[in-house]
mmCIF file of C-alpha atoms in Angstrom:
data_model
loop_
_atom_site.group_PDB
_atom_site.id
_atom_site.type_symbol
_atom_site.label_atom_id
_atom_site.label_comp_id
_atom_site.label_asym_id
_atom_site.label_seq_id
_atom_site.Cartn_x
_atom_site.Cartn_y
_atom_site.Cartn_z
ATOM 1 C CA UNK A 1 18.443 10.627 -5.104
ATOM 2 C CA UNK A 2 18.268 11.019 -8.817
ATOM 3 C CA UNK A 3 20.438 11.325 -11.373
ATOM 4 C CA UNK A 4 20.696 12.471 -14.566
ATOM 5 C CA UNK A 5 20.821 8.947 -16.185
ATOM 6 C CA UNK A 6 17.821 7.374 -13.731
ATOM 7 C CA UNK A 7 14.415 8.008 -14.967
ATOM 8 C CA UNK A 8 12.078 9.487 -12.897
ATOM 9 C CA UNK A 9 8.939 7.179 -12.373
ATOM 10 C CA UNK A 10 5.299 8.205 -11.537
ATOM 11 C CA UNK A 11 3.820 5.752 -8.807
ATOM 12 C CA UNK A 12 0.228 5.911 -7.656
ATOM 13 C CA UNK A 13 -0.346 4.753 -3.911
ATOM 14 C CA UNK A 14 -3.889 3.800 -3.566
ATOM 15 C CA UNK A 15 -5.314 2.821 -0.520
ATOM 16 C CA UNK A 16 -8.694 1.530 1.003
ATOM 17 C CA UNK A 17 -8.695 3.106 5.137
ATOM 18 C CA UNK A 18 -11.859 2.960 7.302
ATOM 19 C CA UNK A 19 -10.202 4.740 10.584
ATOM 20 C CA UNK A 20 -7.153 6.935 9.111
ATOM 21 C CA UNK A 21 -4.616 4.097 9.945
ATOM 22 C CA UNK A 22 -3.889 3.338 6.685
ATOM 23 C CA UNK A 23 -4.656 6.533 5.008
ATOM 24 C CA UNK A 24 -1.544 7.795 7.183
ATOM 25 C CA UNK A 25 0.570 4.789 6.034
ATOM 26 C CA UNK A 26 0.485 5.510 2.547
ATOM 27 C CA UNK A 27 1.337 8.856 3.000
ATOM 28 C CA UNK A 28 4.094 7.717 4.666
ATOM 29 C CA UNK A 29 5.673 5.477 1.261
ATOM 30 C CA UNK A 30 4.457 7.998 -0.766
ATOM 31 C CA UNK A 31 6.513 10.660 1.394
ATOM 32 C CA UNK A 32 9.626 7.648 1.179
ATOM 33 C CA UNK A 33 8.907 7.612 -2.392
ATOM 34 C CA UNK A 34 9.885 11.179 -3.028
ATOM 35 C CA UNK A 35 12.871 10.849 -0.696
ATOM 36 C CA UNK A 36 14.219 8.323 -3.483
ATOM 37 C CA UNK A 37 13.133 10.641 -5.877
ATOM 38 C CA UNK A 38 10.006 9.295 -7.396
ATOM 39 C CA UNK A 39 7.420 11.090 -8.030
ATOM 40 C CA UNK A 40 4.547 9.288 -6.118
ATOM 41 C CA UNK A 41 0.669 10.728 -6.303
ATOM 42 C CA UNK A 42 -1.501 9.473 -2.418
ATOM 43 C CA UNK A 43 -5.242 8.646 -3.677
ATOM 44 C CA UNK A 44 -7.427 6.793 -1.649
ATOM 45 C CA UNK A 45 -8.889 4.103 -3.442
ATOM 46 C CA UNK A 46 -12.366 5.149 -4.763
ATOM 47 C CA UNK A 47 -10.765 7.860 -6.587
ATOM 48 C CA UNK A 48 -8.110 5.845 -8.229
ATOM 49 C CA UNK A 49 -11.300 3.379 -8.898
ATOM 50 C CA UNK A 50 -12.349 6.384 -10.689
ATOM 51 C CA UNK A 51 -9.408 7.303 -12.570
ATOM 52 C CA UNK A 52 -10.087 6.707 -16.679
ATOM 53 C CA UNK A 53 -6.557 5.850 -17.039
ATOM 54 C CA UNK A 54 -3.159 4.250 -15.653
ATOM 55 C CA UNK A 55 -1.743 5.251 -18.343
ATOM 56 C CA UNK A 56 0.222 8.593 -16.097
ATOM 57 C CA UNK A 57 1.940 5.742 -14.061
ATOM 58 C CA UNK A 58 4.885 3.301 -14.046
ATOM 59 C CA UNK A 59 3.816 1.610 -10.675
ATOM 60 C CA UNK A 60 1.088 1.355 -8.339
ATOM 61 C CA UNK A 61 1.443 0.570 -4.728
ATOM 62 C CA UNK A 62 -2.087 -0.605 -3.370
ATOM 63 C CA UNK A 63 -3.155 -1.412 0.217
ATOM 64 C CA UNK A 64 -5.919 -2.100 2.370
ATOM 65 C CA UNK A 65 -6.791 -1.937 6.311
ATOM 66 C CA UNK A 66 -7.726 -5.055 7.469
ATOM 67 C CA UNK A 67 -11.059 -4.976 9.231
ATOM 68 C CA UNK A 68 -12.071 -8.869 10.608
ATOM 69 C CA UNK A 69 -9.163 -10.394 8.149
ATOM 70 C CA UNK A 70 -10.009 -8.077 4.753
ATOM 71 C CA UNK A 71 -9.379 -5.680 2.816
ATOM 72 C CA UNK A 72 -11.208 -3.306 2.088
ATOM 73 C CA UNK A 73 -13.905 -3.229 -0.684
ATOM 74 C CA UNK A 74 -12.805 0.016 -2.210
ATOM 75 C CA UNK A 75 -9.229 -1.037 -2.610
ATOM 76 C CA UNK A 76 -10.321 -4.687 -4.008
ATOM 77 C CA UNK A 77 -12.874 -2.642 -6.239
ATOM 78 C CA UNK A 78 -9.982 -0.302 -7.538
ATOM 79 C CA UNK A 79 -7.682 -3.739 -8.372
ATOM 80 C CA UNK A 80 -10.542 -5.404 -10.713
ATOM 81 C CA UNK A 81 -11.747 -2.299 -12.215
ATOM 82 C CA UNK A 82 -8.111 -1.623 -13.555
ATOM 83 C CA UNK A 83 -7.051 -4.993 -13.454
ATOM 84 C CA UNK A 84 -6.215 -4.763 -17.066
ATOM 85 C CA UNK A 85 -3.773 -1.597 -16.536
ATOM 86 C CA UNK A 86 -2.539 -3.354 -13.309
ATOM 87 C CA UNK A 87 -1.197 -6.578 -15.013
ATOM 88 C CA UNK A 88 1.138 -4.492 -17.055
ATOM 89 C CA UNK A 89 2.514 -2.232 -14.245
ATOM 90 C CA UNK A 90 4.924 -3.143 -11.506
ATOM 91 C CA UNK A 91 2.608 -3.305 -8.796
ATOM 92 C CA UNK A 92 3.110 -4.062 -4.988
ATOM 93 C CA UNK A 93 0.505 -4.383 -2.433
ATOM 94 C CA UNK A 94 0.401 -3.735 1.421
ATOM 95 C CA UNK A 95 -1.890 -4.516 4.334
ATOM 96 C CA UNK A 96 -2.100 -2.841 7.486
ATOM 97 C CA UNK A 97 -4.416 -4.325 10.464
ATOM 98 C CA UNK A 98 -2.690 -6.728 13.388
ATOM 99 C CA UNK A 99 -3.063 -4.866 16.644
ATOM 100 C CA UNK A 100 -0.148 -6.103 18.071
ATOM 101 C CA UNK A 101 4.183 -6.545 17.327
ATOM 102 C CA UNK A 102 3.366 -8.891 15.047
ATOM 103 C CA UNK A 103 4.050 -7.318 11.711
ATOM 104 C CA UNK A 104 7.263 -5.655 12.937
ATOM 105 C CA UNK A 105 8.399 -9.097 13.876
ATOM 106 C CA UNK A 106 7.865 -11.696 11.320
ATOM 107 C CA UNK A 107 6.825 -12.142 8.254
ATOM 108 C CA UNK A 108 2.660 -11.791 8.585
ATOM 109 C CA UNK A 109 1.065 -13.730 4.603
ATOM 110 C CA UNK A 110 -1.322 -11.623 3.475
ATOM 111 C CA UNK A 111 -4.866 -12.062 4.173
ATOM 112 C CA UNK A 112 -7.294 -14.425 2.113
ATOM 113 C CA UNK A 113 -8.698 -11.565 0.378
ATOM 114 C CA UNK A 114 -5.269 -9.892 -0.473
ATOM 115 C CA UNK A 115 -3.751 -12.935 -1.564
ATOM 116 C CA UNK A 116 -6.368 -13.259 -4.409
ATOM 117 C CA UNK A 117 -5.252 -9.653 -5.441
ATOM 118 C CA UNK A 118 -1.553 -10.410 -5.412
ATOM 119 C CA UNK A 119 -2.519 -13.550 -7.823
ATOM 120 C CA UNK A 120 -4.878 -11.716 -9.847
ATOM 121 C CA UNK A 121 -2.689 -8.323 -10.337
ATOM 122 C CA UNK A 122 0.713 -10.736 -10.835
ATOM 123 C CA UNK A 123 1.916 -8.208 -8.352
ATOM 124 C CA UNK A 124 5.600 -8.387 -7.101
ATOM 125 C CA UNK A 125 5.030 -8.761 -3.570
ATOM 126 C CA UNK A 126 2.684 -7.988 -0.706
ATOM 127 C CA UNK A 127 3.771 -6.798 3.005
ATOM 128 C CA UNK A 128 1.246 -6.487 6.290
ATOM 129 C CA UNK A 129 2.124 -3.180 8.812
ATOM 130 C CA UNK A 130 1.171 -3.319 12.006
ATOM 131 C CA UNK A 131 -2.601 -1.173 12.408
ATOM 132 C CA UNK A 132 -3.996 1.618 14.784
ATOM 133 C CA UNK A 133 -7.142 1.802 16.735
ATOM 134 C CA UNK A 134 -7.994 4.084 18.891
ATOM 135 C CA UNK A 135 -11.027 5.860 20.920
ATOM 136 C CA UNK A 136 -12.326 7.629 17.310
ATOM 137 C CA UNK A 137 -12.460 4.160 15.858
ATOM 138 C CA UNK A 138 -15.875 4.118 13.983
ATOM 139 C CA UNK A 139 -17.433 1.094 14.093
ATOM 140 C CA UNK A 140 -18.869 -1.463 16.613
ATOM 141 C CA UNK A 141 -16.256 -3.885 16.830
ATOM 142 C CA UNK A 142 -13.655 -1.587 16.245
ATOM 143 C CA UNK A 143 -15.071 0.434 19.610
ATOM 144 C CA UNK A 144 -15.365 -2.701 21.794
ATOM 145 C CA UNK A 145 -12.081 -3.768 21.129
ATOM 146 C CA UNK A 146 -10.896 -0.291 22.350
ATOM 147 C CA UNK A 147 -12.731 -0.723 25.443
ATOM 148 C CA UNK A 148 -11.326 -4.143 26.236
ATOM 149 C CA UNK A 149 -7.911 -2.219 25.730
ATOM 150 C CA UNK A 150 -7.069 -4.290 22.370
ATOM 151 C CA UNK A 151 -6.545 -0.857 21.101
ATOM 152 C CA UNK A 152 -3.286 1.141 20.202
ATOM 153 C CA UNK A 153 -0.747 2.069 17.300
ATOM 154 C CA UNK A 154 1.357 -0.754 16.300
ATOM 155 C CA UNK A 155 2.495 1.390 13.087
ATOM 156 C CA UNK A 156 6.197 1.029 12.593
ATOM 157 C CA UNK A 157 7.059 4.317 10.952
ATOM 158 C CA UNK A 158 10.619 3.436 9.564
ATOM 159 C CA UNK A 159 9.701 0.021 8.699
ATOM 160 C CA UNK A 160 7.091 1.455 6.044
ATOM 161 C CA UNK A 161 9.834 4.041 5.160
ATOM 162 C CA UNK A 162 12.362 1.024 4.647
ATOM 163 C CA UNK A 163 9.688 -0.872 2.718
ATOM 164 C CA UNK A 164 9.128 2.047 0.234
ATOM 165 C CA UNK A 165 12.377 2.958 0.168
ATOM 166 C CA UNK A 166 13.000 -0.987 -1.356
ATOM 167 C CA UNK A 167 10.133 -0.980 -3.833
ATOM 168 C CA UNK A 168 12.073 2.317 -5.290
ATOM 169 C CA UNK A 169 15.326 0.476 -5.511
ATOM 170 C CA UNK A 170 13.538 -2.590 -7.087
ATOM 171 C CA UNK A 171 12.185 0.091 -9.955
ATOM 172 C CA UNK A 172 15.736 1.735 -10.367
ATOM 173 C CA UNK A 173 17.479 -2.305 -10.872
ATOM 174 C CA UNK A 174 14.466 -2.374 -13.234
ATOM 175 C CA UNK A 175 15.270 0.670 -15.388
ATOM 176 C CA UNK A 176 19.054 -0.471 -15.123
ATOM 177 C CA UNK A 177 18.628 -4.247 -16.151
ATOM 178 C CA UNK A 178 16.377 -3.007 -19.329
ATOM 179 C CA UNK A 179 19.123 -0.322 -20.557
ATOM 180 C CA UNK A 180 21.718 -2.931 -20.267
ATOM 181 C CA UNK A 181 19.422 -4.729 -22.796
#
């Protein structure tokens, strides 16, 4: 939903996922981004730890599975190791874990963990999505709380979608409040 006067920006969505829960979510903003007519790049987050540069990018969208309340250590890795890149950029962090309604029905503060990230990074706002275990869980814990039926997808498809969707709004207001300038 471009036009020929809106820029087109180049967002990274990195993203730490143990299980595939989360791994699925960003694809979903990334796909949301593109709707709006971003161009977005998916990467989990040990290769955009790896990345030289930020320098390709005019926003990054980070999240993190939460496994016993944090994130995880890839995506808190990839947030210090370009922490200098990230305090530029327009970033906006996510969290995906509670395996329950929860998420889609209040406002969930992000975890201890990814709290210090949104203070570190400056970013511009943070935003928990319900998680998803199921019997392919790896993991222990993750196993035995399948068994005791705490298991199950409480992944709100059009809520991400929305969520992206309002991120790429925020960078259009963004482009339009510094040409006004």
């Amino acid at each position: 939903m471009t036009t020929p006067h809106t820029p087109q920006h180049h967002v990274l969505v990195a993203y730490g996922s143990r299980n595939g829960s989360t791994a699925e979510i960003a694809e979903w903003i990334g796909r949301a981004l593109r709707e709006s007519g971003l161009t977005a790049d998916v990467l989990p987050a040990g290769e955009a730890a790896a990345l030289d540069t930020l320098d390709p990018y005019d926003a990054v969208l980070l999240g993190s599975g939460l496994y016993a309340g944090r994130w995880l250590r890839e995506a808190t890795r990839f947030a210090r190791r370009h922490r200098r890149a990230l305090e530029r950029l327009p970033v906006w962090l996510f969290s995906s874990g509670p395996l329950d309604p929860s998420a889609g029905e209040r406002d969930i503060p992000p975890a201890p963990g990814a709290a210090r990230v949104v203070t570190l990074l400056g970013a511009r706002g943070h935003t928990t999505f319900g998680g998803r275990l199921d019997q392919n869980a790896r993991g222990f814990i993750a196993r035995q709380l399948v068994a005791r039926g705490r298991g199950g997808d409480f992944r709100d498809r059009e809520r991400v979608r929305r969520w992206a969707h309002s991120v790429a709004g925020e960078l259009a207001r963004t482009d339009r409040t510094a040409r006004s300038i």
